[in-house]
Amino acid sequence: MSTVTNTRAQNTYRGGPDENGHFGLFGGRFVAETLMPLILDLEQAYTDAKADPSFQTEMDGHLATYVGRPSPLYFAERLTEHCGGAKIYFKREELNHTGAHKVNNVLGQIMLALRMGKTRIIAETGAGMHGVATATLCAKFGLPCIIYMGSVDVARQKPNVLRMKILGAEIRAVESGSKTLKDAMNEALRDWVANVHDTFYCIGTVAGPHPYPAMVRDFQSVIGRETREQMLAAEGRLPDSLIACIGGGSNAMGLFHPFLDEPGIEIYGVEAAGHGLDSGQHAASIAGGRPGVLHGNRTYLLMDEDGQIEEAHSISAGLDYPGIGPEHAWLNDVGRVEFLSATDDEAVAAFQLCSKLEGIIPALEPAHALARVIDIAAKKPKDHLMVVNVSGRGDKDLDSVASYLDAQTRGAN
Amino acid sequence: MVTRIDKTFAALKRQGRAGLVTFITAGDPDYDTSLAMLKGLPAAGATVIELGMPFSDPMADGPAIQASSQRALRAGQTMKKTLSMVREFRAEDDTTPIVLMGYYNPIYVYPVDRFIADAVDAGVDGLIVVDVPPEEDEELRPAANAGGLDVIRLATPTTDAKRLPAVLANTSGFVYYVSIAGITGTAAPDIAAVGAHVGRIKAHTDLPIAVGFGVKTEQQVSELAGIAEGVVVGSALVSAIAESLDAGGKATAKTKPHLLGLVERLSAALRHEAEAAAV
Ligand SMILES: Cc1ncc(COP(=O)(O)O)c(C=O)c1O
């Protein structure tokens, strides 16, 4: 397969990873020996599936009739007026079945699991959207499903916990470490090591050991491919800028990747700045981290001087992760994508504004992207076409936002 | 150069017995207690010492070693302190091999070259870095070997015949056979299956083999002693430390004797096995 190096020798930002799963310094396969044969098998199975046209055809069928793709590209007219600059388009991933972009990737991985003869599915989840998508597709395909979720997230994303249970999944609340997404991923990896023969680990973002970052990116790239066609149809040309929130970075990579080699397009990733980048309580691994190794890949991580991973903080459970996918780390270092951040306060304000102006209640994750859209759009000319990935809907976040606003009101009194 | 690890396994071979490889986490439950226990291990019967470098996210470890790492980190353990424990140990014991075991990130950010230099200087003999498989070890192993450190690789029940030669290719000191597909301290190994795997590994290498993961009882130790050159016990030891702590998680007067008492019993089980075999 690809022996592309990560230099720009081939004049592309889309050639990675190399055959060992590296995007420049980042990525790789930093896993225990027990898992090494499994990820090599997975890589082989994925390579075969990609070369099999029937795999893509079947996936396209499910994407159309089950997920509800293509998701619309929507001109957000009132938000555009409000900002007074760029024309803002929403890529409506929140309209997918299960309410987020996560399902695009899960469909691909579950189809692959079936192809590999695996009979048990495990996944980690933060906000619960990946867990819900995994539970959903396991229900559809009749597979047992176990979801690892930090106990902090179980408490703050109750509606999703209930949804997963109704869908027949078993939820295992994780009490170790910070009790959030990173710890859920640790537990899922521990499960996988102990159940190597029958189990498929369905990772929810563009992170983890090779081939996950590339595979999840490929499954999510349907977002960018559709956006390209839809923008050509709507405006007769490509967009001028793209923007998306970054947890591990899958909704962002799905939108960005098909456009990486279009030189004129500005691309922004928005990390969660929590209580502020200076507060020490945030989840912005590019802004506040440095290269390290965790969960099977090398990437930017939040850590202390001694290399101990630090707890991330974000009001958004889906962004509350101390790392970022390795391809994003590389795109940052080569300067192709600019990484910004938005605080809890800014995200909640954007969440409210989007709801009131557009009648779309976004998830708190894309609310971070919307927070930066508001100020970037204002500075752009009126013919600038901007696309933001509205990666999920906000129903799951109503409790979090209510208690946040409550605390704010009490604090102000 | 004949290393401490080579000398130790050569001596075991002459004595016709297997060695006890003990794992404790550096700094658990605090630096001073951990150092005192470390110094007591050889007399209690440890032949090789694996010293855990605590990490916040020990993905291959079960609850016992996770808790042990957390205790060490809460007590302020750092990589520098772990290396200084080794140095203090070496000042009194120049024969018992010490193998540092842990995860890559604290080594990577140290960074690697300085870590190797400091580890060699402190008197470390080998490294086991759980999340650096052969595919990723070019940035660590050659430099470690050049500095005189063995890099001990893990073979596991999932390491198939096709992969085994690559795993063994650059390992030195000994081979660590992970006796279960799982995390530390959980399932008990199936002795017959372990025997078959170890036999397969021996067909590919002359290095000594140590077997660990899930080994807890004297019975298991003596059974495995008939199969391999070393038997590794970890979770059972750190659990013994945990049992001896006060309600606040602090060391008590019982902590050191409780741990070393268990090591003595496990070591006696090993020697019995050897004596029985010799009869
Ligand atoms: C709606 C939504 N958007 C974004 C994310 C963040 O993940 P990623 O960065 O992989 O898209 C999540 C994660 O749970 C999510 O639920």
XYZ file of C-alpha atoms and ligand atoms in Angstrom:
708
model
C 0.000 0.000 0.000
C 1.173 3.532 0.629
C 4.853 4.057 1.069
C 4.325 7.763 0.996
C 6.625 9.747 3.209
C 5.299 12.569 5.232
C 7.457 15.160 3.711
C 5.741 17.173 1.029
C 7.926 15.469 -1.563
C 4.821 14.293 -3.351
C 3.250 17.659 -2.957
C 0.297 16.424 -0.987
C -0.989 16.691 2.535
C -3.139 13.630 1.952
C -0.493 10.943 1.487
C -0.030 9.832 5.086
C 0.434 7.758 7.011
C 3.519 5.805 5.924
C 3.473 2.013 6.047
C 4.174 2.048 9.777
C 1.340 4.393 10.525
C 3.467 7.483 11.043
C 2.440 10.999 10.140
C 5.878 12.566 10.408
C 6.822 12.287 14.083
C 3.294 11.330 15.068
C 1.108 8.218 15.045
C 2.612 4.736 15.094
C 1.730 1.557 16.942
C 2.691 1.950 20.576
C 0.804 -1.001 21.975
C 1.608 -4.000 24.139
C 2.825 -7.059 22.289
C -0.449 -8.868 22.996
C -2.266 -6.360 20.792
C 0.323 -6.111 18.026
C -0.870 -9.179 16.076
C -4.441 -7.900 16.378
C -3.772 -4.489 14.928
C -1.735 -6.055 12.143
C -4.731 -8.299 11.368
C -7.023 -5.309 11.454
C -4.789 -3.402 9.083
C -4.794 -6.312 6.660
C -8.568 -6.691 6.888
C -9.069 -2.986 6.305
C -6.718 -2.971 3.324
C -8.658 -5.880 1.819
C -12.026 -4.267 2.491
C -10.914 -1.025 0.857
C -9.936 -2.924 -2.257
C -13.293 -4.722 -2.368
C -15.874 -2.622 -4.223
C -18.736 -4.555 -2.620
C -17.653 -3.285 0.806
C -18.018 0.346 -0.271
C -21.264 -0.363 -2.119
C -22.806 -1.984 0.925
C -21.607 0.855 3.128
C -23.050 3.457 0.778
C -26.396 1.671 0.923
C -26.477 1.767 4.731
C -25.299 5.367 4.757
C -28.197 6.334 2.511
C -31.061 4.353 4.003
C -30.037 3.886 7.634
C -27.861 6.879 8.510
C -29.772 9.241 6.234
C -26.914 10.598 4.157
C -26.116 12.872 2.535
C -26.496 15.278 5.412
C -27.556 18.729 4.172
C -25.268 21.692 3.698
C -27.352 24.514 5.126
C -26.903 28.253 4.676
C -27.198 29.734 8.179
C -28.685 33.018 7.106
C -29.466 34.640 10.432
C -26.150 33.687 11.992
C -24.483 35.110 8.876
C -26.406 38.380 9.280
C -25.583 38.460 12.966
C -21.854 38.132 12.299
C -21.942 40.553 9.388
C -19.191 38.913 7.348
C -18.630 35.532 5.747
C -21.468 33.403 4.445
C -21.762 30.653 7.028
C -22.795 27.160 6.014
C -23.550 24.334 8.439
C -22.662 20.784 7.503
C -25.576 19.162 9.265
C -24.005 16.046 10.808
C -26.408 16.418 13.720
C -29.180 15.210 11.415
C -27.612 11.781 10.977
C -29.310 8.857 12.643
C -28.099 8.842 16.284
C -27.524 12.597 16.146
C -23.832 12.977 15.392
C -21.086 12.264 12.886
C -19.867 9.308 14.961
C -22.158 6.885 13.137
C -20.239 7.264 9.834
C -17.182 5.685 11.382
C -19.012 3.109 13.452
C -20.828 1.764 10.398
C -17.505 1.185 8.655
C -15.894 -0.474 11.658
C -18.858 -2.721 12.439
C -18.995 -3.857 8.818
C -15.296 -4.618 9.100
C -15.824 -6.500 12.370
C -18.440 -8.681 10.667
C -16.108 -9.267 7.759
C -13.400 -10.375 10.215
C -15.777 -12.755 11.967
C -15.644 -10.901 15.288
C -18.591 -11.544 17.562
C -18.214 -9.026 20.374
C -17.878 -5.254 20.101
C -16.308 -2.922 22.645
C -16.015 0.846 22.521
C -15.070 3.813 24.678
C -17.197 6.898 24.819
C -17.016 10.382 26.279
C -20.119 12.350 25.405
C -21.850 9.091 24.686
C -22.438 9.830 21.013
C -19.890 7.266 19.879
C -21.327 4.837 22.422
C -24.838 5.438 21.140
C -23.737 5.004 17.522
C -21.926 1.771 18.414
C -24.870 0.441 20.432
C -27.161 1.333 17.534
C -25.202 -0.496 14.874
C -24.660 -3.469 17.186
C -28.439 -3.632 17.564
C -28.900 -3.403 13.811
C -26.362 -6.138 13.111
C -27.160 -8.303 16.144
C -23.833 -8.044 17.951
C -23.253 -7.847 21.722
C -21.919 -4.432 22.691
C -19.972 -3.258 25.721
C -19.396 0.450 26.247
C -16.731 1.843 28.570
C -17.577 5.283 29.880
C -15.953 7.306 32.668
C -18.243 7.605 35.671
C -18.030 11.423 35.467
C -19.376 11.215 31.923
C -22.040 8.691 32.903
C -23.338 11.334 35.293
C -23.210 14.282 32.905
C -24.536 12.532 29.803
C -27.487 10.668 31.298
C -29.749 10.727 28.245
C -27.101 8.932 26.207
C -26.549 6.332 28.911
C -30.256 5.597 28.821
C -30.248 5.414 25.034
C -27.384 2.931 25.024
C -29.143 0.748 27.568
C -32.370 0.792 25.574
C -30.377 -0.222 22.518
C -29.193 -3.272 24.417
C -25.611 -2.276 25.212
C -23.907 -2.971 28.501
C -22.420 0.171 30.057
C -19.334 -0.241 32.192
C -18.679 2.862 34.272
C -14.940 3.458 34.650
C -13.761 4.609 38.069
C -10.024 4.833 37.424
C -7.979 7.982 36.860
C -9.972 11.062 35.902
C -13.063 8.920 35.221
C -13.480 10.458 31.763
C -12.712 9.571 28.158
C -9.016 8.755 28.517
C -9.749 6.308 31.314
C -12.578 4.749 29.320
C -10.054 4.178 26.537
C -7.598 2.578 28.977
C -10.312 0.179 30.139
C -11.380 -0.660 26.601
C -7.760 -1.473 25.745
C -7.551 -3.685 28.854
C -10.703 -5.484 27.781
C -9.300 -6.002 24.295
C -6.042 -7.490 25.627
C -8.082 -9.955 27.661
C -10.499 -10.883 24.855
C -8.291 -11.043 21.818
C -10.016 -13.774 19.879
C -13.604 -12.666 19.520
C -13.525 -8.932 20.209
C -13.407 -5.930 17.885
C -12.456 -2.604 19.443
C -14.414 0.157 17.734
C -12.449 3.368 18.430
C -14.488 6.554 18.203
C -11.998 9.044 16.857
C -8.912 9.481 14.684
C -6.593 8.317 17.451
C -5.172 5.068 18.772
C -2.634 2.773 17.120
C -2.338 2.525 13.342
C -4.532 1.754 11.393
C -7.247 3.467 13.452
C -6.377 7.113 12.740
C -6.296 6.532 8.978
C -9.260 4.168 8.957
C -11.526 6.423 11.013
C -10.472 9.357 8.839
C -11.407 7.429 5.710
C -14.825 6.515 7.082
C -15.468 10.114 8.160
C -14.232 11.647 4.896
C -17.710 11.236 3.474
C -18.398 14.532 5.286
C -15.854 16.477 3.267
C -16.634 14.731 0.000
C -20.313 15.632 0.301
C -19.473 19.172 1.356
C -17.398 19.612 -1.754
C -20.239 18.555 -4.073
C -22.862 20.440 -2.134
C -20.888 23.673 -2.097
C -20.206 23.380 -5.813
C -23.943 22.923 -6.338
C -24.902 25.818 -4.050
C -22.244 28.396 -4.923
C -20.498 27.033 -7.978
C -17.171 26.945 -6.198
C -15.295 25.493 -3.261
C -15.492 27.003 0.234
C -12.896 29.506 1.455
C -12.657 28.183 4.980
C -13.497 25.109 7.041
C -13.858 24.914 10.777
C -14.604 22.122 13.227
C -14.182 21.245 16.878
C -11.480 18.854 18.014
C -11.880 16.145 20.609
C -9.773 13.413 19.092
C -10.480 15.106 15.798
C -12.696 12.787 13.752
C -15.441 15.195 12.721
C -12.760 17.727 11.865
C -10.624 15.278 9.885
C -13.686 14.033 8.025
C -14.447 17.545 6.857
C -10.855 18.666 6.288
C -9.149 15.734 4.628
C -10.722 15.929 1.165
C -9.761 19.649 1.042
C -6.216 19.518 2.414
C -4.600 19.908 -0.985
C -6.758 22.885 -2.034
C -4.235 25.655 -1.461
C -6.662 28.532 -1.055
C -8.751 27.029 1.709
C -8.177 28.132 5.289
C -8.684 25.312 7.778
C -9.295 25.766 11.496
C -9.551 23.221 14.280
C -11.018 24.393 17.588
C -9.852 22.802 20.817
C -11.620 23.111 24.156
C -10.053 25.792 26.343
C -12.199 24.870 29.370
C -11.729 27.537 32.049
C -9.057 29.182 29.871
C -5.678 28.147 28.492
C -3.912 29.781 31.442
C -6.132 28.109 34.033
C -4.495 24.708 33.680
C -8.029 23.354 33.286
C -8.582 22.802 29.609
C -8.454 20.130 26.921
C -6.349 21.967 24.324
C -3.527 19.544 23.665
C -2.002 21.469 20.766
C -2.120 24.802 22.555
C -1.085 23.455 25.943
C 0.569 20.094 25.343
C 3.695 18.606 23.851
C 4.535 15.436 21.946
C 4.222 12.217 23.906
C 2.943 8.660 23.636
C -0.440 7.451 24.859
C -3.141 5.073 23.678
C -1.043 3.601 20.929
C 0.116 6.765 19.186
C 2.504 9.647 19.482
C 0.777 12.999 19.478
C 0.386 16.223 21.424
C -0.645 15.433 24.992
C -1.403 17.296 28.157
C 1.133 16.092 30.681
C 3.261 17.222 33.565
C 7.025 17.663 33.517
C 7.526 13.997 34.358
C 5.413 12.661 31.496
C 2.358 11.836 33.618
C -0.825 12.487 31.661
C -2.880 15.316 33.058
C -6.607 15.407 33.343
C -8.295 17.468 30.705
C -11.192 19.751 31.468
C -14.037 20.796 29.246
C -17.735 21.380 29.786
C -18.094 19.178 26.732
C -17.566 15.524 27.547
C -16.726 14.798 23.904
C -13.759 17.183 23.947
C -12.554 16.235 27.412
C -9.507 14.299 26.259
C -5.830 15.157 26.892
C -4.711 14.224 23.373
C -5.513 14.735 19.701
C -5.341 12.493 16.657
C -1.795 12.160 15.266
C -2.652 13.434 11.794
C -3.871 16.693 13.320
C -0.634 16.921 15.292
C 1.240 16.621 12.018
C -1.017 19.080 10.161
C -0.336 21.539 12.947
C 3.420 21.110 12.721
C 3.494 21.477 8.947
C 1.239 24.510 9.222
C -1.651 23.306 7.065
C -4.307 23.542 9.783
C -4.524 26.339 12.303
C -5.592 25.298 15.781
C -7.628 27.692 17.881
C -9.557 27.184 21.079
C -12.790 28.207 22.767
C -13.586 28.307 26.484
C -16.567 26.776 28.268
C -18.121 30.249 28.496
C -17.682 30.923 24.795
C -19.081 27.528 23.852
C -22.183 27.960 25.985
C -22.759 31.433 24.537
C -22.444 30.065 20.995
C -24.735 27.165 21.905
C -27.409 29.663 22.950
C -26.884 31.959 19.992
C -27.097 29.171 17.436
C -30.227 27.790 19.073
C -31.979 31.186 19.057
C -30.867 32.371 15.623
C -31.091 29.169 13.642
C -33.459 26.923 15.555
C -30.705 24.334 15.755
C -29.558 23.227 19.186
C -25.980 22.112 18.602
C -24.046 19.757 20.832
C -21.563 21.488 23.128
C -18.724 20.044 21.049
C -19.519 21.894 17.794
C -20.581 24.885 19.910
C -16.814 25.346 20.409
C -16.361 25.590 16.649
C -19.327 27.953 16.416
C -17.727 30.221 19.026
C -14.766 30.790 16.691
C -16.987 30.962 13.603
C -18.665 33.985 15.136
C -15.493 36.014 15.377
C -13.713 34.725 12.273
C -16.798 35.229 10.074
C -17.145 38.805 11.290
C -13.690 39.636 9.906
C -14.240 38.086 6.487
C -15.766 39.700 3.412
C -19.353 38.886 2.519
C -18.337 36.635 -0.374
C -16.204 34.413 1.855
C -17.724 30.943 2.088
C -17.244 29.287 5.458
C -18.293 25.756 6.412
C -18.633 24.662 10.010
C -19.176 21.060 10.931
C -22.217 20.899 13.213
C -21.075 17.493 14.354
C -23.942 16.675 16.698
C -27.179 17.805 18.221
C -27.458 19.218 21.715
C -30.254 17.212 23.321
C -27.713 15.310 25.407
C -26.305 18.576 26.780
C -29.421 20.282 28.075
C -28.728 19.251 31.682
C -25.087 20.356 31.503
C -26.017 23.731 30.032
C -28.832 24.265 32.522
C -26.620 23.596 35.516
C -23.839 25.698 34.008
C -26.166 28.672 33.522
C -27.587 28.105 36.986
C -24.134 28.262 38.541
C -23.356 31.376 36.513
C -26.494 33.128 37.722
C -25.768 32.190 41.309
C -22.164 33.300 40.906
C -23.284 36.674 39.595
C -25.578 37.281 42.572
C 30.936 -7.581 29.000
C 29.179 -10.096 31.210
C 26.162 -8.339 32.626
C 24.553 -8.806 36.010
C 21.594 -10.407 34.252
C 23.810 -12.914 32.421
C 25.747 -13.750 35.586
C 22.554 -14.224 37.554
C 20.972 -16.618 35.074
C 24.276 -18.485 34.675
C 24.409 -18.963 38.444
C 20.799 -20.204 38.496
C 21.652 -22.684 35.819
C 24.579 -24.005 37.823
C 22.304 -24.326 40.839
C 19.729 -26.075 38.707
C 16.884 -23.824 39.721
C 14.660 -21.062 38.482
C 14.882 -17.506 39.744
C 12.226 -15.406 41.419
C 11.630 -12.154 39.585
C 9.839 -9.688 41.840
C 7.955 -6.620 40.714
C 7.240 -3.640 42.925
C 6.473 -0.094 41.888
C 9.123 2.488 42.721
C 7.804 4.884 45.324
C 4.874 2.752 46.480
C 3.619 3.651 49.040
C 6.338 6.281 49.530
C 9.985 6.715 48.608
C 11.590 5.638 51.882
C 9.429 2.579 52.454
C 9.799 1.526 48.846
C 13.593 1.873 49.039
C 13.737 -0.111 52.270
C 11.695 -2.894 50.665
C 13.818 -2.799 47.530
C 16.956 -3.238 49.610
C 15.350 -6.151 51.452
C 14.265 -8.066 48.355
C 17.506 -9.968 47.565
C 17.845 -11.354 51.094
C 14.183 -12.378 50.994
C 14.874 -14.422 47.890
C 14.402 -12.182 44.856
C 16.854 -13.112 42.121
C 15.957 -10.353 39.676
C 14.133 -7.146 40.564
C 11.663 -5.504 38.255
C 11.109 -1.988 39.420
C 7.996 -0.325 38.064
C 8.263 3.228 36.790
C 4.831 4.542 37.790
C 2.638 5.948 35.039
C -0.709 7.691 35.166
C -2.232 5.459 32.491
C -0.949 1.900 32.855
C -2.985 0.351 30.044
C -1.631 -3.184 30.344
C -2.086 -3.395 34.084
C -4.904 -4.640 36.251
C -6.354 -2.965 39.332
C -3.555 -3.955 41.749
C -0.719 -2.378 39.767
C -2.891 0.571 38.723
C -3.492 1.317 42.400
C 0.178 0.842 43.162
C 1.168 3.372 40.472
C -1.380 5.811 41.795
C -0.031 5.488 45.345
C 3.502 6.127 44.126
C 2.508 9.152 42.054
C 0.441 10.608 44.880
C 3.468 10.251 47.135
C 5.447 12.345 44.639
C 7.413 9.699 42.758
C 9.143 10.901 39.583
C 11.505 9.275 37.114
C 14.438 11.053 38.773
C 13.445 9.598 42.126
C 13.069 6.131 40.613
C 16.603 6.356 39.253
C 17.906 7.613 42.549
C 16.302 4.620 44.296
C 18.278 2.373 41.980
C 21.453 4.299 42.761
C 20.905 3.940 46.510
C 20.221 0.231 46.086
C 23.357 -0.246 43.971
C 25.537 1.355 46.607
C 24.839 -1.742 48.728
C 24.176 -4.467 46.173
C 26.289 -4.857 43.075
C 24.959 -8.227 41.937
C 21.152 -8.317 41.856
C 19.898 -7.214 38.443
C 17.388 -4.398 38.284
C 15.098 -4.110 35.313
C 12.980 -0.997 35.007
C 9.504 -1.736 33.755
C 6.867 0.696 32.616
C 5.437 2.739 29.790
C 7.146 4.841 27.191
C 5.891 8.362 27.760
C 7.908 9.198 30.897
C 11.022 7.871 29.124
C 10.263 9.690 25.879
C 9.864 13.067 27.517
C 12.865 12.566 29.848
C 14.194 12.391 26.959
C 15.455 8.990 25.725
C 19.193 9.673 25.456
C 19.444 11.294 28.851
C 17.249 8.601 30.392
C 19.555 5.884 29.132
C 22.644 7.693 30.356
C 21.114 8.289 33.798
C 19.771 4.735 34.048
C 23.175 3.246 33.196
C 24.820 5.570 35.656
C 22.358 4.593 38.395
C 23.057 0.906 37.889
C 20.030 -0.249 35.918
C 20.527 -3.455 33.940
C 17.578 -3.679 31.616
C 14.342 -2.134 30.411
C 10.891 -3.492 29.748
C 8.779 -0.875 28.033
C 5.340 -2.356 27.666
C 3.986 -0.112 24.930
C 7.040 -0.157 22.673
C 6.744 -3.217 20.423
C 9.555 -4.194 18.029
C 7.905 -2.081 15.320
C 8.557 1.101 17.315
C 11.734 0.418 19.241
C 14.334 1.832 16.851
C 14.408 5.065 18.801
C 14.996 3.302 22.110
C 16.587 -0.128 21.824
C 19.762 0.585 19.842
C 20.680 3.458 22.142
C 19.854 1.417 25.237
C 21.924 -1.531 23.993
C 24.806 0.777 23.137
C 24.704 2.045 26.700
C 24.854 -1.509 28.025
C 21.177 -1.963 28.908
C 19.282 -5.053 27.889
C 15.929 -4.429 26.281
C 13.710 -7.278 27.322
C 10.881 -7.923 24.956
C 7.614 -9.557 25.741
C 6.300 -12.613 23.964
C 2.626 -13.315 24.534
C 0.031 -15.974 23.761
C -0.863 -13.952 20.658
C 2.719 -13.821 19.376
C 2.359 -16.400 16.618
C 5.061 -18.435 14.920
C 5.342 -15.890 12.132
C 5.972 -13.034 14.513
C 8.098 -14.761 17.149
C 11.464 -14.517 15.348
C 11.008 -10.766 14.933
C 10.158 -10.377 18.606
C 13.187 -12.415 19.664
C 15.562 -10.877 17.134
C 16.794 -8.001 19.248
C 15.880 -9.002 22.751
C 18.680 -9.569 25.196
C 19.128 -10.499 28.846
C 16.065 -12.696 28.996
C 12.703 -13.108 27.313
C 9.585 -12.254 29.238
C 6.761 -14.619 28.388
C 3.397 -13.114 29.269
C 1.491 -16.144 30.463
C -2.040 -14.938 29.768
C -3.751 -12.873 27.096
C -4.810 -10.201 29.511
C -3.705 -7.531 31.924
C -1.544 -8.056 34.988
C -2.956 -9.648 38.080
C -6.122 -11.095 36.613
C -6.520 -14.594 35.152
C -4.378 -17.474 36.389
C -2.060 -18.966 33.780
C -2.824 -22.376 32.322
C 0.405 -24.164 33.177
C 0.224 -26.711 30.354
C -0.423 -24.028 27.744
C 2.431 -21.936 29.130
C 4.712 -24.958 28.925
C 3.880 -25.443 25.262
C 4.507 -21.772 24.453
C 7.748 -21.662 26.381
C 8.883 -24.777 24.528
C 8.194 -23.039 21.232
C 10.170 -19.975 22.308
C 13.101 -22.114 23.429
C 13.292 -23.563 19.942
C 14.127 -20.056 18.716
C 16.425 -18.693 21.406
C 19.035 -19.640 23.975
C 18.071 -16.759 26.225
C 16.561 -17.530 29.613
C 12.800 -17.162 29.804
C 10.879 -15.600 32.655
C 7.151 -16.203 32.882
C 4.751 -13.783 34.481
C 1.283 -12.137 34.556
C -1.298 -13.665 36.859
C 1.201 -15.598 39.003
C 0.133 -15.281 42.645
C 0.483 -18.464 44.643
C 3.333 -20.625 45.871
C 1.778 -23.499 43.968
C 1.870 -21.592 40.660
C 5.420 -20.471 41.328
C 6.627 -23.983 41.906
C 4.804 -25.313 38.854
C 6.209 -22.618 36.582
C 9.692 -23.118 38.013
C 9.736 -26.451 36.254
C 9.082 -24.781 32.923
C 11.088 -21.561 32.790
C 14.287 -19.976 34.112
C 12.417 -17.288 35.992
C 8.991 -16.755 37.516
C 7.678 -13.194 37.798
C 5.378 -12.135 40.608
C 4.013 -8.597 40.635
C 0.371 -7.987 41.430
C 0.482 -10.318 44.432
C 3.378 -8.312 45.873
C 1.854 -4.891 45.361
C -1.402 -6.251 46.789
C 0.545 -7.324 49.871
C 1.820 -3.761 50.143
C -1.746 -2.449 49.791
C -3.009 -4.787 52.545
C -0.434 -3.505 54.981
C -1.274 0.191 54.679
C -3.298 2.204 57.162
C -6.708 3.640 56.365
C -5.080 6.726 54.846
C -2.957 4.618 52.497
C 0.254 5.262 54.438
C 2.936 2.709 55.219
C 2.810 0.993 58.600
C 5.336 -1.015 60.599
C 3.840 -4.085 58.920
C 4.447 -2.974 55.355
C 8.021 -4.113 54.815
C 7.811 -7.417 56.732
C 4.478 -8.241 55.102
C 5.947 -7.862 51.607
C 9.247 -9.532 52.354
C 7.489 -12.387 54.165
C 5.533 -13.151 51.014
C 8.705 -12.988 48.908
C 10.366 -15.452 51.295
C 7.475 -17.902 50.981
C 7.432 -17.650 47.183
C 11.182 -18.092 47.059
C 10.983 -21.139 49.316
C 8.390 -22.643 46.985
C 10.835 -22.196 44.114
C 13.695 -23.840 45.953
C 11.498 -26.742 47.016
C 10.600 -27.310 43.409
C 14.312 -27.415 42.536
C 15.108 -29.813 45.360
C 12.223 -32.060 44.431
C 13.371 -32.086 40.827
C 16.926 -32.925 41.879
C 15.850 -36.006 43.819
C -21.128 15.790 18.592
C -19.683 15.532 18.804
N -18.791 16.297 18.170
C -17.474 16.122 18.346
C -16.976 15.170 19.193
C -15.499 15.079 19.375
O -14.912 14.006 18.724
P -14.103 14.203 17.389
O -13.098 15.275 17.649
O -13.480 12.883 17.157
O -15.030 14.572 16.322
C -17.869 14.331 19.866
C -17.361 13.285 20.759
O -18.019 12.687 21.535
C -19.256 14.525 19.668
O -20.147 13.771 20.303
